[in-house]
């Protein structure tokens, strides 16, 4: 609204308002194009996140089932011994940019193998549990990346939608109203100037006739 209040009177002010209106309309059009693309990308990312969540939940359920069997067969001491030599997994996030939004594009998860010097699990169920948890960790990383991407793009969708609404519902109508007022004021000023010119012309013409007589 500051640009409207600071517009100077006359033709210069009208030109400034006209330019501001053109810029606002073009900006709204571009933002709406961006919004359509972002919405499509957001829907795609939501589907990816939902699929990744299902995959993670299934793998986690499988891993927990094997762990329960291993505990029943060997107890907590067997689990502690099997986990003692396992290092932590490492996750590397790959980033990308979509319509100005930086978000995860995927992950690379490194699940360390059991060292050759480490003792093997005491029962087959714990062996299966170890492998299943490795798959579940990878799936968890993929789900986390997909979920974060959907959240970030979704936030940009909301922000862009608000900006479009502000332009379409407030800024552009205000500029048009100001431009209409400027047109009316300019038309009135030109009309008044024309009346003064005609009056001055008639006055000058009348004075010359009187001098001739």
Short mmCIF file of C-alpha atoms in Angstrom, two decimals:
data_model
loop_
_atom_site.label_atom_id
_atom_site.label_comp_id
_atom_site.label_asym_id
_atom_site.label_seq_id
_atom_site.Cartn_x
_atom_site.Cartn_y
_atom_site.Cartn_z
CA UNK A 1 0.00 0.00 0.00
CA UNK A 2 2.99 2.29 0.46
CA UNK A 3 3.45 2.53 -3.31
CA UNK A 4 -0.13 3.74 -3.67
CA UNK A 5 0.18 6.41 -0.98
CA UNK A 6 3.42 7.74 -2.44
CA UNK A 7 2.19 8.00 -6.02
CA UNK A 8 2.57 11.65 -7.12
CA UNK A 9 -0.41 13.47 -8.60
CA UNK A 10 -0.95 13.95 -12.33
CA UNK A 11 0.29 11.88 -15.23
CA UNK A 12 3.47 10.80 -13.46
CA UNK A 13 1.43 9.30 -10.63
CA UNK A 14 -0.92 7.60 -13.06
CA UNK A 15 2.03 6.07 -14.94
CA UNK A 16 3.51 4.80 -11.70
CA UNK A 17 0.21 3.24 -10.65
CA UNK A 18 -0.23 1.68 -14.10
CA UNK A 19 3.25 0.18 -13.88
CA UNK A 20 2.66 -1.11 -10.35
CA UNK A 21 -0.61 -2.70 -11.44
CA UNK A 22 1.01 -4.39 -14.44
CA UNK A 23 3.80 -5.73 -12.24
CA UNK A 24 1.31 -7.00 -9.66
CA UNK A 25 -0.82 -8.77 -12.28
CA UNK A 26 2.22 -10.39 -13.89
CA UNK A 27 3.48 -11.39 -10.47
CA UNK A 28 0.15 -12.99 -9.56
CA UNK A 29 0.10 -14.88 -12.87
CA UNK A 30 3.62 -16.21 -12.29
CA UNK A 31 2.83 -17.18 -8.71
CA UNK A 32 -0.26 -19.07 -9.85
CA UNK A 33 1.85 -20.99 -12.37
CA UNK A 34 4.33 -21.77 -9.61
CA UNK A 35 1.47 -22.82 -7.34
CA UNK A 36 0.11 -25.30 -9.90
CA UNK A 37 3.54 -26.89 -10.31
CA UNK A 38 4.13 -26.98 -6.56
CA UNK A 39 0.77 -28.60 -5.90
CA UNK A 40 1.47 -31.34 -8.42
CA UNK A 41 4.92 -31.91 -6.91
CA UNK A 42 3.45 -31.92 -3.40
CA UNK A 43 0.89 -34.56 -4.34
CA UNK A 44 3.65 -36.69 -5.84
CA UNK A 45 5.81 -36.35 -2.74
CA UNK A 46 2.89 -37.24 -0.49
CA UNK A 47 2.37 -40.45 -2.45
CA UNK A 48 6.08 -41.24 -2.19
CA UNK A 49 6.02 -40.57 1.55
CA UNK A 50 2.95 -42.74 2.07
CA UNK A 51 4.52 -45.64 0.17
CA UNK A 52 7.78 -45.21 2.08
CA UNK A 53 5.89 -45.18 5.39
CA UNK A 54 4.12 -48.45 4.54
CA UNK A 55 7.40 -50.07 3.50
CA UNK A 56 9.10 -48.94 6.70
CA UNK A 57 6.24 -50.16 8.91
CA UNK A 58 6.20 -53.56 7.20
CA UNK A 59 9.97 -54.03 7.52
CA UNK A 60 9.94 -52.84 11.12
CA UNK A 61 7.16 -55.27 11.94
CA UNK A 62 9.15 -58.09 10.36
CA UNK A 63 12.29 -57.12 12.27
CA UNK A 64 10.41 -56.93 15.58
CA UNK A 65 8.92 -60.38 14.97
CA UNK A 66 12.39 -61.90 14.44
CA UNK A 67 13.70 -60.05 17.48
CA UNK A 68 10.93 -61.44 19.66
CA UNK A 69 11.72 -64.97 18.49
CA UNK A 70 15.42 -64.39 19.19
CA UNK A 71 14.66 -63.14 22.68
CA UNK A 72 12.45 -66.11 23.40
CA UNK A 73 15.17 -68.47 22.23
CA UNK A 74 18.24 -66.82 23.77
CA UNK A 75 17.09 -64.14 26.19
CA UNK A 76 18.37 -60.58 26.58
CA UNK A 77 21.93 -61.74 27.14
CA UNK A 78 22.01 -63.21 23.63
CA UNK A 79 20.69 -59.92 22.21
CA UNK A 80 23.28 -57.86 24.12
CA UNK A 81 26.08 -60.10 22.92
CA UNK A 82 24.87 -59.95 19.30
CA UNK A 83 24.59 -56.13 19.35
CA UNK A 84 27.86 -55.44 21.16
CA UNK A 85 30.05 -55.25 18.07
CA UNK A 86 27.62 -53.52 15.68
CA UNK A 87 28.51 -49.93 14.73
CA UNK A 88 25.95 -47.20 14.11
CA UNK A 89 24.37 -46.70 10.72
CA UNK A 90 25.24 -43.59 8.71
CA UNK A 91 22.75 -41.61 6.63
CA UNK A 92 23.67 -39.17 3.86
CA UNK A 93 20.93 -36.88 2.56
CA UNK A 94 20.82 -35.92 -1.11
CA UNK A 95 19.27 -32.49 -1.71
CA UNK A 96 17.50 -30.95 -4.68
CA UNK A 97 15.58 -27.77 -5.49
CA UNK A 98 12.02 -27.68 -6.84
CA UNK A 99 10.61 -24.26 -7.81
CA UNK A 100 12.95 -22.56 -5.36
CA UNK A 101 12.30 -25.04 -2.54
CA UNK A 102 15.32 -26.97 -1.26
CA UNK A 103 14.31 -30.39 -0.02
CA UNK A 104 15.66 -33.94 0.31
CA UNK A 105 15.69 -35.94 -2.92
CA UNK A 106 16.72 -39.19 -1.28
CA UNK A 107 19.11 -40.76 1.18
CA UNK A 108 22.01 -43.13 1.16
CA UNK A 109 22.03 -45.31 4.26
CA UNK A 110 25.10 -47.30 5.22
CA UNK A 111 24.40 -50.16 7.62
CA UNK A 112 27.76 -51.56 8.77
CA UNK A 113 28.32 -55.27 8.44
CA UNK A 114 29.23 -57.38 11.43
CA UNK A 115 33.02 -57.45 11.87
CA UNK A 116 34.62 -60.77 11.07
CA UNK A 117 36.14 -60.81 14.55
CA UNK A 118 32.77 -60.39 16.28
CA UNK A 119 30.87 -63.34 17.63
CA UNK A 120 27.84 -64.40 15.59
CA UNK A 121 24.35 -64.30 17.14
CA UNK A 122 23.59 -67.39 19.19
CA UNK A 123 20.41 -68.28 17.26
CA UNK A 124 19.08 -68.01 13.73
CA UNK A 125 16.23 -65.72 14.73
CA UNK A 126 18.68 -63.02 15.83
CA UNK A 127 20.55 -63.38 12.55
CA UNK A 128 17.30 -62.75 10.69
CA UNK A 129 16.48 -59.88 13.07
CA UNK A 130 19.83 -58.22 12.38
CA UNK A 131 19.28 -58.36 8.62
CA UNK A 132 15.66 -57.24 8.93
CA UNK A 133 16.59 -54.26 11.10
CA UNK A 134 19.19 -53.26 8.53
CA UNK A 135 16.46 -53.16 5.87
CA UNK A 136 14.15 -51.30 8.25
CA UNK A 137 16.81 -48.66 8.94
CA UNK A 138 17.24 -48.04 5.21
CA UNK A 139 13.47 -47.79 4.79
CA UNK A 140 13.27 -45.39 7.75
CA UNK A 141 15.82 -43.11 6.10
CA UNK A 142 13.88 -43.13 2.85
CA UNK A 143 10.64 -42.36 4.65
CA UNK A 144 12.23 -39.53 6.68
CA UNK A 145 13.58 -37.93 3.49
CA UNK A 146 10.27 -38.29 1.64
CA UNK A 147 8.29 -36.94 4.60
CA UNK A 148 10.61 -33.95 4.99
CA UNK A 149 10.40 -33.19 1.26
CA UNK A 150 6.61 -33.28 1.35
CA UNK A 151 6.56 -31.02 4.41
CA UNK A 152 8.89 -28.43 2.89
CA UNK A 153 7.12 -28.30 -0.47
CA UNK A 154 3.75 -28.24 1.31
CA UNK A 155 4.85 -25.23 3.34
CA UNK A 156 5.84 -23.46 0.13
CA UNK A 157 2.42 -24.29 -1.35
CA UNK A 158 0.73 -22.59 1.61
CA UNK A 159 3.01 -19.55 1.45
CA UNK A 160 2.58 -19.15 -2.30
CA UNK A 161 -1.19 -19.48 -2.01
CA UNK A 162 -1.26 -16.73 0.61
CA UNK A 163 0.81 -14.45 -1.61
CA UNK A 164 -1.51 -15.03 -4.56
CA UNK A 165 -4.55 -14.28 -2.42
CA UNK A 166 -2.96 -11.10 -1.08
CA UNK A 167 -2.29 -9.92 -4.63
CA UNK A 168 -5.63 -10.94 -6.12
CA UNK A 169 -7.88 -9.90 -3.25
CA UNK A 170 -6.14 -6.86 -1.83
CA UNK A 171 -3.15 -5.38 -3.64
CA UNK A 172 -4.44 -5.54 -7.25
CA UNK A 173 -7.96 -4.24 -6.39
CA UNK A 174 -6.38 -1.41 -4.36
CA UNK A 175 -4.13 -0.48 -7.27
CA UNK A 176 -7.08 -0.53 -9.68
CA UNK A 177 -9.12 1.69 -7.39
CA UNK A 178 -6.21 4.09 -7.06
CA UNK A 179 -5.71 4.08 -10.83
CA UNK A 180 -9.42 4.80 -11.38
CA UNK A 181 -9.19 7.72 -8.96
CA UNK A 182 -6.07 8.98 -10.72
CA UNK A 183 -7.82 8.72 -14.11
CA UNK A 184 -10.81 10.61 -12.77
CA UNK A 185 -8.66 13.30 -11.16
CA UNK A 186 -6.60 13.66 -14.35
CA UNK A 187 -9.72 13.87 -16.50
CA UNK A 188 -11.21 16.47 -14.18
CA UNK A 189 -7.98 18.46 -14.14
CA UNK A 190 -7.80 18.41 -17.94
CA UNK A 191 -11.43 19.45 -18.16
CA UNK A 192 -10.89 22.32 -15.76
CA UNK A 193 -7.75 23.34 -17.63
CA UNK A 194 -9.71 23.33 -20.89
CA UNK A 195 -12.42 25.48 -19.36
CA UNK A 196 -9.81 27.96 -18.12
CA UNK A 197 -8.16 28.07 -21.53
CA UNK A 198 -11.45 28.72 -23.28
CA UNK A 199 -12.37 31.36 -20.74
CA UNK A 200 -8.99 33.00 -21.14
CA UNK A 201 -9.33 32.90 -24.92
CA UNK A 202 -12.78 34.45 -24.86
CA UNK A 203 -11.60 37.09 -22.37
CA UNK A 204 -8.60 37.95 -24.51
CA UNK A 205 -10.73 38.09 -27.66
CA UNK A 206 -13.31 40.30 -26.02
CA UNK A 207 -10.66 42.71 -24.74
CA UNK A 208 -9.18 43.12 -28.21
CA UNK A 209 -12.56 44.03 -29.73
CA UNK A 210 -13.17 46.63 -27.11
CA UNK A 211 -9.83 48.28 -27.83
CA UNK A 212 -10.54 48.44 -31.56
CA UNK A 213 -13.74 50.37 -30.96
#
